[in-house]
mmCIF file of N, CA and C in Angstrom:
data_model
loop_
_atom_site.group_PDB
_atom_site.id
_atom_site.type_symbol
_atom_site.label_atom_id
_atom_site.label_comp_id
_atom_site.label_asym_id
_atom_site.label_seq_id
_atom_site.Cartn_x
_atom_site.Cartn_y
_atom_site.Cartn_z
ATOM 1 N N MET A 1 19.653 -8.362 -37.619
ATOM 2 C CA MET A 1 19.025 -7.311 -37.397
ATOM 3 C C MET A 1 19.374 -7.575 -35.222
ATOM 4 N N GLY A 2 19.522 -6.355 -34.770
ATOM 5 C CA GLY A 2 19.936 -6.180 -33.781
ATOM 6 C C GLY A 2 18.441 -5.833 -33.000
ATOM 7 N N ASN A 3 18.902 -5.464 -32.123
ATOM 8 C CA ASN A 3 17.951 -5.762 -30.448
ATOM 9 C C ASN A 3 17.705 -4.051 -31.041
ATOM 10 N N PHE A 4 15.677 -4.069 -31.054
ATOM 11 C CA PHE A 4 15.974 -2.615 -31.409
ATOM 12 C C PHE A 4 14.501 -2.162 -30.410
ATOM 13 N N ILE A 5 14.826 -2.681 -28.779
ATOM 14 C CA ILE A 5 14.191 -2.333 -27.984
ATOM 15 C C ILE A 5 15.325 -1.781 -27.066
ATOM 16 N N SER A 6 16.307 -1.025 -26.378
ATOM 17 C CA SER A 6 16.944 -1.223 -25.558
ATOM 18 C C SER A 6 17.093 -0.448 -24.207
ATOM 19 N N LYS A 7 16.005 -0.303 -24.202
ATOM 20 C CA LYS A 7 14.818 -0.320 -22.196
ATOM 21 C C LYS A 7 13.799 0.504 -22.592
ATOM 22 N N ILE A 8 12.772 -0.938 -21.176
ATOM 23 C CA ILE A 8 11.860 0.512 -20.683
ATOM 24 C C ILE A 8 11.704 -0.160 -19.493
ATOM 25 N N CYS A 9 11.236 1.944 -19.142
ATOM 26 C CA CYS A 9 10.858 2.380 -17.838
ATOM 27 C C CYS A 9 10.031 2.139 -18.353
ATOM 28 N N SER A 10 9.568 2.428 -16.532
ATOM 29 C CA SER A 10 7.581 2.961 -15.687
ATOM 30 C C SER A 10 7.920 3.795 -15.178
ATOM 31 N N HIS A 11 6.951 4.080 -14.800
ATOM 32 C CA HIS A 11 5.878 5.184 -14.672
ATOM 33 C C HIS A 11 4.788 5.286 -14.350
ATOM 34 N N ILE A 12 4.788 5.489 -13.239
ATOM 35 C CA ILE A 12 3.568 5.424 -12.346
ATOM 36 C C ILE A 12 2.755 6.564 -11.755
ATOM 37 N N TYR A 13 1.140 6.800 -11.404
ATOM 38 C CA TYR A 13 0.782 8.259 -11.398
ATOM 39 C C TYR A 13 -0.058 7.077 -9.778
ATOM 40 N N VAL A 14 0.451 7.944 -8.500
ATOM 41 C CA VAL A 14 -0.136 7.728 -7.882
ATOM 42 C C VAL A 14 -0.516 8.629 -6.820
ATOM 43 N N GLU A 15 -1.942 8.264 -5.745
ATOM 44 C CA GLU A 15 -2.121 9.981 -5.311
ATOM 45 C C GLU A 15 -0.889 9.388 -3.736
ATOM 46 N N GLY A 16 -0.075 10.367 -3.264
ATOM 47 C CA GLY A 16 0.320 10.251 -2.203
ATOM 48 C C GLY A 16 2.016 9.587 -2.679
ATOM 49 N N ALA A 17 2.202 10.942 -3.970
ATOM 50 C CA ALA A 17 3.595 10.385 -4.950
ATOM 51 C C ALA A 17 5.578 10.763 -3.451
ATOM 52 N N LEU A 18 4.492 11.742 -2.859
ATOM 53 C CA LEU A 18 6.099 11.951 -2.212
ATOM 54 C C LEU A 18 6.054 10.746 -1.313
ATOM 55 N N GLU A 19 5.174 10.574 -0.887
ATOM 56 C CA GLU A 19 5.768 9.447 0.329
ATOM 57 C C GLU A 19 6.037 7.969 -0.175
ATOM 58 N N ALA A 20 5.490 7.189 -1.507
ATOM 59 C CA ALA A 20 5.308 6.637 -2.558
ATOM 60 C C ALA A 20 7.325 6.595 -2.873
ATOM 61 N N VAL A 21 7.383 7.323 -2.821
ATOM 62 C CA VAL A 21 9.262 7.778 -3.168
ATOM 63 C C VAL A 21 10.661 7.489 -2.508
ATOM 64 N N LYS A 22 9.347 7.786 -1.598
ATOM 65 C CA LYS A 22 9.922 7.515 0.193
ATOM 66 C C LYS A 22 9.740 5.454 0.675
ATOM 67 N N LEU A 23 9.135 5.186 0.266
ATOM 68 C CA LEU A 23 8.964 3.939 0.593
ATOM 69 C C LEU A 23 9.515 3.257 -0.770
ATOM 70 N N TYR A 24 9.405 3.218 -1.714
ATOM 71 C CA TYR A 24 10.096 2.858 -3.163
ATOM 72 C C TYR A 24 11.905 2.859 -3.154
ATOM 73 N N LYS A 25 12.221 3.833 -2.526
ATOM 74 C CA LYS A 25 13.391 4.065 -2.525
ATOM 75 C C LYS A 25 13.945 2.922 -1.322
ATOM 76 N N GLU A 26 13.393 3.068 0.125
ATOM 77 C CA GLU A 26 13.249 2.048 0.607
ATOM 78 C C GLU A 26 13.366 0.694 0.574
ATOM 79 N N ALA A 27 12.155 0.331 -0.084
ATOM 80 C CA ALA A 27 11.670 -1.469 -0.915
ATOM 81 C C ALA A 27 13.689 -1.607 -1.159
ATOM 82 N N PHE A 28 13.011 -0.564 -2.521
ATOM 83 C CA PHE A 28 14.405 -1.479 -3.706
ATOM 84 C C PHE A 28 15.975 -1.049 -3.371
ATOM 85 N N GLY A 29 16.107 0.089 -2.622
ATOM 86 C CA GLY A 29 17.264 0.235 -2.809
ATOM 87 C C GLY A 29 17.271 1.678 -3.193
ATOM 88 N N LEU A 30 16.313 2.846 -3.500
ATOM 89 C CA LEU A 30 16.751 2.979 -4.890
ATOM 90 C C LEU A 30 17.204 4.538 -4.116
ATOM 91 N N GLU A 31 17.557 5.498 -5.300
ATOM 92 C CA GLU A 31 18.292 6.605 -5.347
ATOM 93 C C GLU A 31 17.806 7.309 -6.400
ATOM 94 N N ASP A 32 16.954 9.146 -5.434
ATOM 95 C CA ASP A 32 16.758 9.852 -6.705
ATOM 96 C C ASP A 32 17.745 9.774 -7.993
ATOM 97 N N ARG A 33 16.770 10.624 -8.765
ATOM 98 C CA ARG A 33 17.929 10.732 -9.324
ATOM 99 C C ARG A 33 17.424 12.094 -10.223
ATOM 100 N N GLY A 34 18.230 13.383 -9.768
ATOM 101 C CA GLY A 34 17.962 14.708 -10.172
ATOM 102 C C GLY A 34 17.041 14.494 -9.215
ATOM 103 N N THR A 35 16.270 16.168 -8.776
ATOM 104 C CA THR A 35 15.980 16.861 -7.883
ATOM 105 C C THR A 35 14.689 16.657 -8.597
ATOM 106 N N PRO A 36 13.363 16.387 -7.509
ATOM 107 C CA PRO A 36 12.588 15.890 -7.756
ATOM 108 C C PRO A 36 11.928 17.676 -7.972
ATOM 109 N N TRP A 37 10.654 17.465 -8.905
ATOM 110 C CA TRP A 37 9.651 18.777 -9.301
ATOM 111 C C TRP A 37 8.710 18.574 -9.007
ATOM 112 N N LEU A 38 7.789 19.653 -8.627
ATOM 113 C CA LEU A 38 6.837 19.861 -7.449
ATOM 114 C C LEU A 38 6.819 21.014 -7.864
ATOM 115 N N ASP A 39 4.984 20.798 -7.698
ATOM 116 C CA ASP A 39 4.206 22.367 -8.461
ATOM 117 C C ASP A 39 4.120 23.377 -7.215
ATOM 118 N N ASP A 40 2.834 24.589 -7.955
ATOM 119 C CA ASP A 40 3.368 25.675 -7.124
ATOM 120 C C ASP A 40 2.975 24.848 -5.639
ATOM 121 N N ASP A 41 2.353 23.848 -5.083
ATOM 122 C CA ASP A 41 2.016 22.999 -4.503
ATOM 123 C C ASP A 41 2.309 22.471 -3.308
ATOM 124 N N GLY A 42 3.825 22.144 -3.741
ATOM 125 C CA GLY A 42 4.841 21.422 -3.079
ATOM 126 C C GLY A 42 4.580 19.560 -3.745
ATOM 127 N N VAL A 43 3.152 19.090 -4.619
ATOM 128 C CA VAL A 43 2.880 18.532 -5.000
ATOM 129 C C VAL A 43 4.473 17.777 -6.175
ATOM 130 N N LEU A 44 3.540 16.080 -5.986
ATOM 131 C CA LEU A 44 5.103 15.844 -7.118
ATOM 132 C C LEU A 44 5.208 15.727 -8.513
ATOM 133 N N VAL A 45 5.409 16.517 -9.463
ATOM 134 C CA VAL A 45 4.844 16.648 -10.553
ATOM 135 C C VAL A 45 5.963 15.250 -11.791
ATOM 136 N N TYR A 46 7.597 15.393 -10.693
ATOM 137 C CA TYR A 46 7.938 13.925 -11.414
ATOM 138 C C TYR A 46 9.801 13.987 -10.759
ATOM 139 N N GLN A 47 9.462 11.962 -11.048
ATOM 140 C CA GLN A 47 10.481 12.023 -9.815
ATOM 141 C C GLN A 47 11.375 10.952 -10.790
ATOM 142 N N GLU A 48 12.350 10.708 -10.642
ATOM 143 C CA GLU A 48 13.236 9.511 -11.198
ATOM 144 C C GLU A 48 13.897 8.839 -9.768
ATOM 145 N N LEU A 49 13.628 7.061 -9.830
ATOM 146 C CA LEU A 49 14.093 6.201 -9.098
ATOM 147 C C LEU A 49 14.977 5.461 -9.720
ATOM 148 N N GLY A 50 16.764 5.195 -9.196
ATOM 149 C CA GLY A 50 17.020 4.627 -9.568
ATOM 150 C C GLY A 50 18.385 4.152 -8.822
ATOM 151 N N ARG A 51 18.802 2.832 -9.413
ATOM 152 C CA ARG A 51 19.515 1.838 -8.936
ATOM 153 C C ARG A 51 21.471 2.072 -10.170
ATOM 154 N N ASN A 52 22.393 2.351 -8.716
ATOM 155 C CA ASN A 52 23.766 2.648 -9.817
ATOM 156 C C ASN A 52 23.728 3.001 -11.356
ATOM 157 N N GLY A 53 22.863 4.607 -11.242
ATOM 158 C CA GLY A 53 22.400 5.040 -12.182
ATOM 159 C C GLY A 53 21.656 5.269 -13.030
ATOM 160 N N GLU A 54 21.481 3.762 -13.629
ATOM 161 C CA GLU A 54 19.980 2.913 -14.224
ATOM 162 C C GLU A 54 18.578 3.744 -13.354
ATOM 163 N N LEU A 55 17.480 4.238 -14.452
ATOM 164 C CA LEU A 55 16.353 3.830 -14.055
ATOM 165 C C LEU A 55 15.999 3.248 -13.292
ATOM 166 N N PHE A 56 15.489 3.048 -12.626
ATOM 167 C CA PHE A 56 14.452 2.045 -12.144
ATOM 168 C C PHE A 56 12.507 1.516 -12.507
ATOM 169 N N ILE A 57 12.727 3.640 -11.803
ATOM 170 C CA ILE A 57 11.387 3.686 -11.926
ATOM 171 C C ILE A 57 11.204 5.154 -11.994
ATOM 172 N N SER A 58 9.827 5.955 -12.407
ATOM 173 C CA SER A 58 9.301 7.719 -11.925
ATOM 174 C C SER A 58 8.526 7.424 -11.659
ATOM 175 N N VAL A 59 7.633 8.585 -11.049
ATOM 176 C CA VAL A 59 6.509 8.575 -10.186
ATOM 177 C C VAL A 59 6.069 10.186 -9.672
ATOM 178 N N SER A 60 4.573 10.302 -10.465
ATOM 179 C CA SER A 60 4.012 11.616 -10.034
ATOM 180 C C SER A 60 2.816 11.605 -9.836
ATOM 181 N N GLU A 61 2.336 12.151 -9.283
ATOM 182 C CA GLU A 61 0.729 12.306 -8.125
ATOM 183 C C GLU A 61 -0.076 12.325 -8.932
ATOM 184 N N ASN A 62 -0.173 11.522 -8.408
ATOM 185 C CA ASN A 62 -2.125 11.100 -9.813
ATOM 186 C C ASN A 62 -2.340 12.055 -10.226
ATOM 187 N N LYS A 63 -2.959 13.498 -9.790
ATOM 188 C CA LYS A 63 -3.402 15.150 -10.031
ATOM 189 C C LYS A 63 -2.391 15.063 -11.427
ATOM 190 N N HIS A 64 -1.187 14.938 -11.662
ATOM 191 C CA HIS A 64 -0.972 15.159 -12.879
ATOM 192 C C HIS A 64 -0.878 14.306 -13.984
ATOM 193 N N LEU A 65 -1.741 13.350 -13.530
ATOM 194 C CA LEU A 65 -2.005 12.339 -15.424
ATOM 195 C C LEU A 65 -3.538 12.639 -15.856
ATOM 196 N N PHE A 66 -2.575 13.269 -17.707
ATOM 197 C CA PHE A 66 -2.821 14.229 -18.073
ATOM 198 C C PHE A 66 -4.514 13.592 -18.562
ATOM 199 N N ALA A 67 -5.893 14.978 -18.210
ATOM 200 C CA ALA A 67 -6.931 14.771 -17.892
ATOM 201 C C ALA A 67 -6.810 13.709 -19.472
ATOM 202 N N GLU A 68 -6.788 14.189 -20.855
ATOM 203 C CA GLU A 68 -7.623 14.049 -21.743
ATOM 204 C C GLU A 68 -6.551 12.695 -22.184
ATOM 205 N N PHE A 69 -5.061 12.258 -21.173
ATOM 206 C CA PHE A 69 -5.241 11.140 -21.886
ATOM 207 C C PHE A 69 -6.171 9.864 -20.912
ATOM 208 N N ILE A 70 -7.116 9.980 -20.177
ATOM 209 C CA ILE A 70 -8.044 8.979 -19.389
ATOM 210 C C ILE A 70 -9.242 9.337 -19.700
ATOM 211 N N LYS A 71 -9.558 10.883 -20.065
ATOM 212 C CA LYS A 71 -10.620 11.536 -20.513
ATOM 213 C C LYS A 71 -11.836 9.990 -21.036
ATOM 214 N N ASP A 72 -11.370 8.881 -22.160
ATOM 215 C CA ASP A 72 -12.094 7.922 -23.188
ATOM 216 C C ASP A 72 -12.658 6.623 -21.799
ATOM 217 N N TYR A 73 -11.810 6.226 -20.953
ATOM 218 C CA TYR A 73 -11.682 5.164 -19.941
ATOM 219 C C TYR A 73 -13.455 5.564 -18.965
ATOM 220 N N THR A 74 -13.020 6.650 -18.180
ATOM 221 C CA THR A 74 -13.572 6.945 -18.108
ATOM 222 C C THR A 74 -15.886 6.502 -17.368
ATOM 223 N N ASP A 75 -16.254 6.046 -18.351
ATOM 224 C CA ASP A 75 -17.682 5.891 -18.727
ATOM 225 C C ASP A 75 -17.740 3.851 -19.049
ATOM 226 N N GLY A 76 -16.958 3.494 -19.923
ATOM 227 C CA GLY A 76 -17.112 1.972 -19.990
ATOM 228 C C GLY A 76 -16.770 1.184 -19.854
ATOM 229 N N GLY A 77 -16.465 1.448 -18.616
ATOM 230 C CA GLY A 77 -15.391 0.320 -17.323
ATOM 231 C C GLY A 77 -14.937 -0.124 -17.904
ATOM 232 N N VAL A 78 -13.619 0.668 -18.584
ATOM 233 C CA VAL A 78 -12.490 -0.132 -18.789
ATOM 234 C C VAL A 78 -11.522 1.404 -17.936
ATOM 235 N N ARG A 79 -10.513 0.138 -17.596
ATOM 236 C CA ARG A 79 -9.282 0.915 -16.163
ATOM 237 C C ARG A 79 -8.174 0.630 -17.003
ATOM 238 N N PRO A 80 -7.137 1.738 -16.956
ATOM 239 C CA PRO A 80 -5.595 1.662 -17.564
ATOM 240 C C PRO A 80 -5.010 0.513 -16.002
ATOM 241 N N THR A 81 -4.450 -0.334 -16.154
ATOM 242 C CA THR A 81 -3.460 -1.325 -15.278
ATOM 243 C C THR A 81 -2.667 -0.972 -15.324
ATOM 244 N N MET A 82 -1.022 -1.190 -14.710
ATOM 245 C CA MET A 82 0.029 -1.535 -14.870
ATOM 246 C C MET A 82 -0.078 -2.554 -13.942
ATOM 247 N N LEU A 83 1.382 -3.730 -14.190
ATOM 248 C CA LEU A 83 1.588 -4.783 -13.118
ATOM 249 C C LEU A 83 3.466 -4.569 -13.471
ATOM 250 N N PHE A 84 3.736 -4.697 -12.597
ATOM 251 C CA PHE A 84 5.211 -4.239 -11.871
ATOM 252 C C PHE A 84 5.881 -5.926 -12.233
ATOM 253 N N ILE A 85 7.088 -5.981 -12.594
ATOM 254 C CA ILE A 85 7.550 -7.870 -12.345
ATOM 255 C C ILE A 85 9.189 -7.039 -11.718
ATOM 256 N N VAL A 86 9.706 -7.349 -10.649
ATOM 257 C CA VAL A 86 10.307 -7.257 -10.346
ATOM 258 C C VAL A 86 10.949 -8.096 -9.815
ATOM 259 N N TYR A 87 12.276 -8.799 -10.109
ATOM 260 C CA TYR A 87 12.968 -9.963 -9.999
ATOM 261 C C TYR A 87 14.455 -9.730 -8.842
ATOM 262 N N PHE A 88 14.405 -10.304 -7.728
ATOM 263 C CA PHE A 88 15.511 -10.168 -7.042
ATOM 264 C C PHE A 88 16.667 -10.811 -6.987
ATOM 265 N N GLU A 89 17.418 -10.957 -5.979
ATOM 266 C CA GLU A 89 18.267 -12.730 -6.328
ATOM 267 C C GLU A 89 18.229 -12.592 -4.923
ATOM 268 N N ASN A 90 18.129 -12.676 -4.270
ATOM 269 C CA ASN A 90 17.267 -13.694 -3.042
ATOM 270 C C ASN A 90 15.910 -13.374 -2.439
ATOM 271 N N GLU A 91 16.176 -14.387 -2.195
ATOM 272 C CA GLU A 91 14.235 -14.163 -0.568
ATOM 273 C C GLU A 91 13.945 -13.102 0.285
ATOM 274 N N ASP A 92 15.426 -13.300 1.488
ATOM 275 C CA ASP A 92 15.823 -11.706 2.382
ATOM 276 C C ASP A 92 15.134 -10.726 1.150
ATOM 277 N N ASP A 93 15.548 -9.883 0.512
ATOM 278 C CA ASP A 93 15.480 -8.858 0.010
ATOM 279 C C ASP A 93 14.032 -9.377 -0.338
ATOM 280 N N LEU A 94 13.415 -9.808 -1.272
ATOM 281 C CA LEU A 94 12.033 -9.952 -1.670
ATOM 282 C C LEU A 94 10.649 -9.955 -0.660
ATOM 283 N N ARG A 95 11.577 -10.340 0.520
ATOM 284 C CA ARG A 95 10.667 -10.374 1.194
ATOM 285 C C ARG A 95 10.055 -8.768 2.392
ATOM 286 N N ARG A 96 11.382 -7.804 2.145
ATOM 287 C CA ARG A 96 11.970 -7.785 2.766
ATOM 288 C C ARG A 96 10.899 -6.356 2.131
ATOM 289 N N ALA A 97 11.160 -6.418 0.573
ATOM 290 C CA ALA A 97 10.439 -5.099 0.107
ATOM 291 C C ALA A 97 9.255 -5.739 -0.021
ATOM 292 N N PHE A 98 8.106 -7.055 0.116
ATOM 293 C CA PHE A 98 6.947 -7.073 0.531
ATOM 294 C C PHE A 98 6.413 -6.629 2.174
ATOM 295 N N GLY A 99 6.851 -6.463 2.392
ATOM 296 C CA GLY A 99 7.093 -5.946 4.005
ATOM 297 C C GLY A 99 6.807 -4.448 4.173
ATOM 298 N N LEU A 100 7.656 -3.573 3.254
ATOM 299 C CA LEU A 100 7.078 -2.682 3.676
ATOM 300 C C LEU A 100 6.140 -2.033 2.753
ATOM 301 N N LEU A 101 5.956 -3.091 1.135
ATOM 302 C CA LEU A 101 5.283 -1.998 0.028
ATOM 303 C C LEU A 101 3.723 -2.867 0.883
ATOM 304 N N TYR A 102 3.358 -4.035 1.351
ATOM 305 C CA TYR A 102 2.041 -4.216 1.321
ATOM 306 C C TYR A 102 1.476 -4.204 2.153
ATOM 307 N N LYS A 103 0.058 -3.431 2.199
ATOM 308 C CA LYS A 103 -0.724 -3.366 2.980
ATOM 309 C C LYS A 103 -1.994 -4.071 2.997
ATOM 310 N N GLU A 104 -2.385 -4.488 4.871
ATOM 311 C CA GLU A 104 -2.312 -5.538 5.061
ATOM 312 C C GLU A 104 -4.324 -6.423 4.403
ATOM 313 N N GLU A 105 -5.310 -5.513 4.156
ATOM 314 C CA GLU A 105 -6.688 -5.981 3.820
ATOM 315 C C GLU A 105 -6.727 -5.252 1.968
ATOM 316 N N ASN A 106 -5.099 -5.203 1.627
ATOM 317 C CA ASN A 106 -5.342 -4.782 -0.006
ATOM 318 C C ASN A 106 -5.066 -6.765 -0.754
ATOM 319 N N PRO A 107 -5.736 -6.832 -1.716
ATOM 320 C CA PRO A 107 -5.288 -7.930 -2.580
ATOM 321 C C PRO A 107 -4.039 -8.485 -2.892
ATOM 322 N N CYS A 108 -3.501 -10.170 -2.492
ATOM 323 C CA CYS A 108 -2.137 -10.946 -1.948
ATOM 324 C C CYS A 108 -2.479 -11.907 -2.323
ATOM 325 N N THR A 109 -1.414 -12.706 -2.845
ATOM 326 C CA THR A 109 -1.341 -13.898 -2.943
ATOM 327 C C THR A 109 -0.524 -14.432 -1.866
ATOM 328 N N GLY A 110 0.354 -13.936 -0.855
ATOM 329 C CA GLY A 110 1.547 -13.959 -0.123
ATOM 330 C C GLY A 110 2.485 -14.103 -0.820
ATOM 331 N N VAL A 111 3.271 -14.661 0.103
ATOM 332 C CA VAL A 111 4.846 -15.235 -0.760
ATOM 333 C C VAL A 111 4.748 -16.582 -0.359
ATOM 334 N N LYS A 112 4.747 -16.642 -1.923
ATOM 335 C CA LYS A 112 5.109 -18.908 -2.526
ATOM 336 C C LYS A 112 5.690 -18.965 -2.644
ATOM 337 N N PRO A 113 6.973 -20.408 -2.058
ATOM 338 C CA PRO A 113 8.263 -20.743 -2.341
ATOM 339 C C PRO A 113 8.019 -22.398 -3.056
ATOM 340 N N GLU A 114 7.891 -21.613 -4.208
ATOM 341 C CA GLU A 114 7.473 -22.543 -5.267
ATOM 342 C C GLU A 114 8.253 -22.733 -6.111
ATOM 343 N N GLU A 115 8.435 -23.280 -7.394
ATOM 344 C CA GLU A 115 9.933 -23.454 -8.101
ATOM 345 C C GLU A 115 10.863 -22.277 -8.402
ATOM 346 N N ASP A 116 10.292 -21.354 -7.771
ATOM 347 C CA ASP A 116 10.395 -20.189 -7.656
ATOM 348 C C ASP A 116 9.595 -19.375 -6.693
ATOM 349 N N ILE A 117 10.415 -18.114 -5.745
ATOM 350 C CA ILE A 117 9.553 -18.108 -4.756
ATOM 351 C C ILE A 117 9.049 -16.562 -5.260
ATOM 352 N N ILE A 118 7.470 -16.914 -4.776
ATOM 353 C CA ILE A 118 7.206 -15.380 -5.592
ATOM 354 C C ILE A 118 5.850 -15.020 -4.591
ATOM 355 N N CYS A 119 5.411 -13.549 -5.084
ATOM 356 C CA CYS A 119 4.481 -13.335 -4.180
ATOM 357 C C CYS A 119 4.092 -12.058 -5.249
ATOM 358 N N ALA A 120 2.781 -11.882 -5.707
ATOM 359 C CA ALA A 120 1.750 -10.892 -6.553
ATOM 360 C C ALA A 120 0.615 -10.101 -5.242
ATOM 361 N N PHE A 121 0.582 -9.190 -5.712
ATOM 362 C CA PHE A 121 -0.011 -7.968 -4.235
ATOM 363 C C PHE A 121 -0.427 -6.217 -5.044
ATOM 364 N N ILE A 122 -1.142 -6.180 -4.158
ATOM 365 C CA ILE A 122 -1.659 -4.504 -4.491
ATOM 366 C C ILE A 122 -0.988 -3.308 -3.514
ATOM 367 N N ASP A 123 -0.576 -2.251 -3.415
ATOM 368 C CA ASP A 123 -0.029 -1.679 -2.532
ATOM 369 C C ASP A 123 -0.398 -0.808 -1.819
ATOM 370 N N THR A 124 0.049 -0.136 -1.175
ATOM 371 C CA THR A 124 -0.872 1.191 -0.201
ATOM 372 C C THR A 124 -1.133 1.914 -0.680
ATOM 373 N N PHE A 125 -0.157 2.445 -2.804
ATOM 374 C CA PHE A 125 -0.812 3.614 -3.333
ATOM 375 C C PHE A 125 -1.784 2.492 -4.470
ATOM 376 N N GLY A 126 -1.649 1.541 -4.375
ATOM 377 C CA GLY A 126 -2.482 1.005 -5.402
ATOM 378 C C GLY A 126 -1.794 0.686 -6.949
ATOM 379 N N VAL A 127 -0.574 0.401 -6.144
ATOM 380 C CA VAL A 127 0.878 -0.553 -7.776
ATOM 381 C C VAL A 127 0.335 -2.136 -7.696
ATOM 382 N N TYR A 128 -0.014 -2.227 -8.619
ATOM 383 C CA TYR A 128 0.315 -4.703 -8.395
ATOM 384 C C TYR A 128 1.621 -4.548 -8.756
ATOM 385 N N TRP A 129 2.349 -5.357 -8.016
ATOM 386 C CA TRP A 129 3.340 -5.830 -8.401
ATOM 387 C C TRP A 129 3.202 -7.385 -7.889
ATOM 388 N N HIS A 130 4.250 -7.779 -8.848
ATOM 389 C CA HIS A 130 4.838 -9.986 -8.672
ATOM 390 C C HIS A 130 6.601 -9.756 -8.192
ATOM 391 N N PHE A 131 6.449 -10.178 -7.278
ATOM 392 C CA PHE A 131 7.539 -10.018 -7.009
ATOM 393 C C PHE A 131 8.389 -11.489 -7.120
ATOM 394 N N GLN A 132 9.515 -11.602 -7.689
ATOM 395 C CA GLN A 132 10.049 -13.576 -7.777
ATOM 396 C C GLN A 132 11.517 -13.213 -7.683
ATOM 397 N N VAL A 133 12.295 -14.538 -6.776
ATOM 398 C CA VAL A 133 13.081 -14.947 -6.958
ATOM 399 C C VAL A 133 13.563 -16.512 -7.940
ATOM 400 N N PRO A 134 14.299 -15.700 -9.467
ATOM 401 C CA PRO A 134 13.573 -17.386 -9.550
ATOM 402 C C PRO A 134 15.074 -18.024 -9.470
ATOM 403 N N LYS A 135 14.818 -18.853 -9.219
ATOM 404 C CA LYS A 135 15.804 -20.281 -8.726
ATOM 405 C C LYS A 135 16.925 -21.097 -9.404
ATOM 406 N N ASP A 136 16.573 -20.432 -11.559
ATOM 407 C CA ASP A 136 18.031 -20.797 -11.865
ATOM 408 C C ASP A 136 18.029 -19.065 -12.810
ATOM 409 N N TRP A 137 18.676 -18.841 -13.350
ATOM 410 C CA TRP A 137 19.476 -17.735 -13.816
ATOM 411 C C TRP A 137 19.905 -17.976 -14.889
ATOM 412 N N ASN A 138 19.798 -17.552 -16.316
ATOM 413 C CA ASN A 138 21.514 -17.152 -17.386
ATOM 414 C C ASN A 138 22.329 -16.448 -17.090
ATOM 415 N N ALA A 139 23.336 -15.868 -17.863
ATOM 416 C CA ALA A 139 24.367 -15.613 -17.402
ATOM 417 C C ALA A 139 24.189 -14.144 -17.570
ATOM 418 N N SER A 140 23.135 -13.810 -17.884
ATOM 419 C CA SER A 140 22.891 -12.656 -17.988
ATOM 420 C C SER A 140 21.623 -11.647 -17.315
ATOM 421 N N PHE A 141 22.102 -12.613 -16.427
ATOM 422 C CA PHE A 141 20.782 -12.392 -14.877
ATOM 423 C C PHE A 141 19.154 -11.963 -15.360
ATOM 424 N N VAL A 142 19.080 -13.025 -15.187
ATOM 425 C CA VAL A 142 17.375 -12.740 -16.605
ATOM 426 C C VAL A 142 16.761 -15.027 -15.777
ATOM 427 N N PRO A 143 16.051 -14.659 -15.828
ATOM 428 C CA PRO A 143 15.146 -15.978 -15.370
ATOM 429 C C PRO A 143 15.296 -16.745 -16.578
ATOM 430 N N ARG A 144 15.487 -18.094 -16.242
ATOM 431 C CA ARG A 144 15.381 -19.346 -17.772
ATOM 432 C C ARG A 144 13.934 -19.237 -17.926
ATOM 433 N N GLY A 145 13.957 -19.286 -19.228
ATOM 434 C CA GLY A 145 12.569 -19.051 -20.220
ATOM 435 C C GLY A 145 12.480 -17.816 -19.599
ATOM 436 N N PHE A 146 12.630 -16.983 -19.610
ATOM 437 C CA PHE A 146 11.901 -15.303 -19.833
ATOM 438 C C PHE A 146 12.812 -15.207 -20.456
ATOM 439 N N ALA A 147 11.934 -14.130 -22.215
ATOM 440 C CA ALA A 147 12.701 -14.272 -23.167
ATOM 441 C C ALA A 147 14.144 -14.366 -23.678
ATOM 442 N N GLU A 148 13.794 -15.446 -24.065
ATOM 443 C CA GLU A 148 15.189 -16.442 -24.477
ATOM 444 C C GLU A 148 15.098 -16.730 -25.927
#
C-alpha cells in the first residue's frame, strides 16, 4: 500500500488578509501563485503563496469564511483553531520570520534553544505558529522521530 495522502495544504481566514499576505511572503520567502482574487470592495477572497512552485499556504479575508461553516460554534464555547508547524533549516531564518510575525502583547514561548530550536506564538493576525529548527534531519529533510 502506498501513501494515501500526497499533500496537505493550509488555508487561513484572517482580518487584514492583504497585509497578512505581504508579511507572510517576507517572513517565509514566499511568492504569489497566480493573481489574487479580490471581491468588489477590493478585499481578498483568495490568494495562494508558495515557494519553488509548491503551495505553502493560502489566505482569505475572514469575512469570506462561510457563515454556514461556523454557525454552530457561536453558542457552545467551542471555537475552531489551527496550528501551523514550520520547520526551518537554520536558526537565523527562524528568528527572522519570528521577528516579522510576532506581535509583542500576544502569547509567546520565546525562542528556546533546547534539543531543537523552537518557539510558539500567535501573530498579528491571530494565527498560531510553531517554529522549529531540528538538530537532526533524515535524508528526506524530515526531523527524526516525526512520522517515521
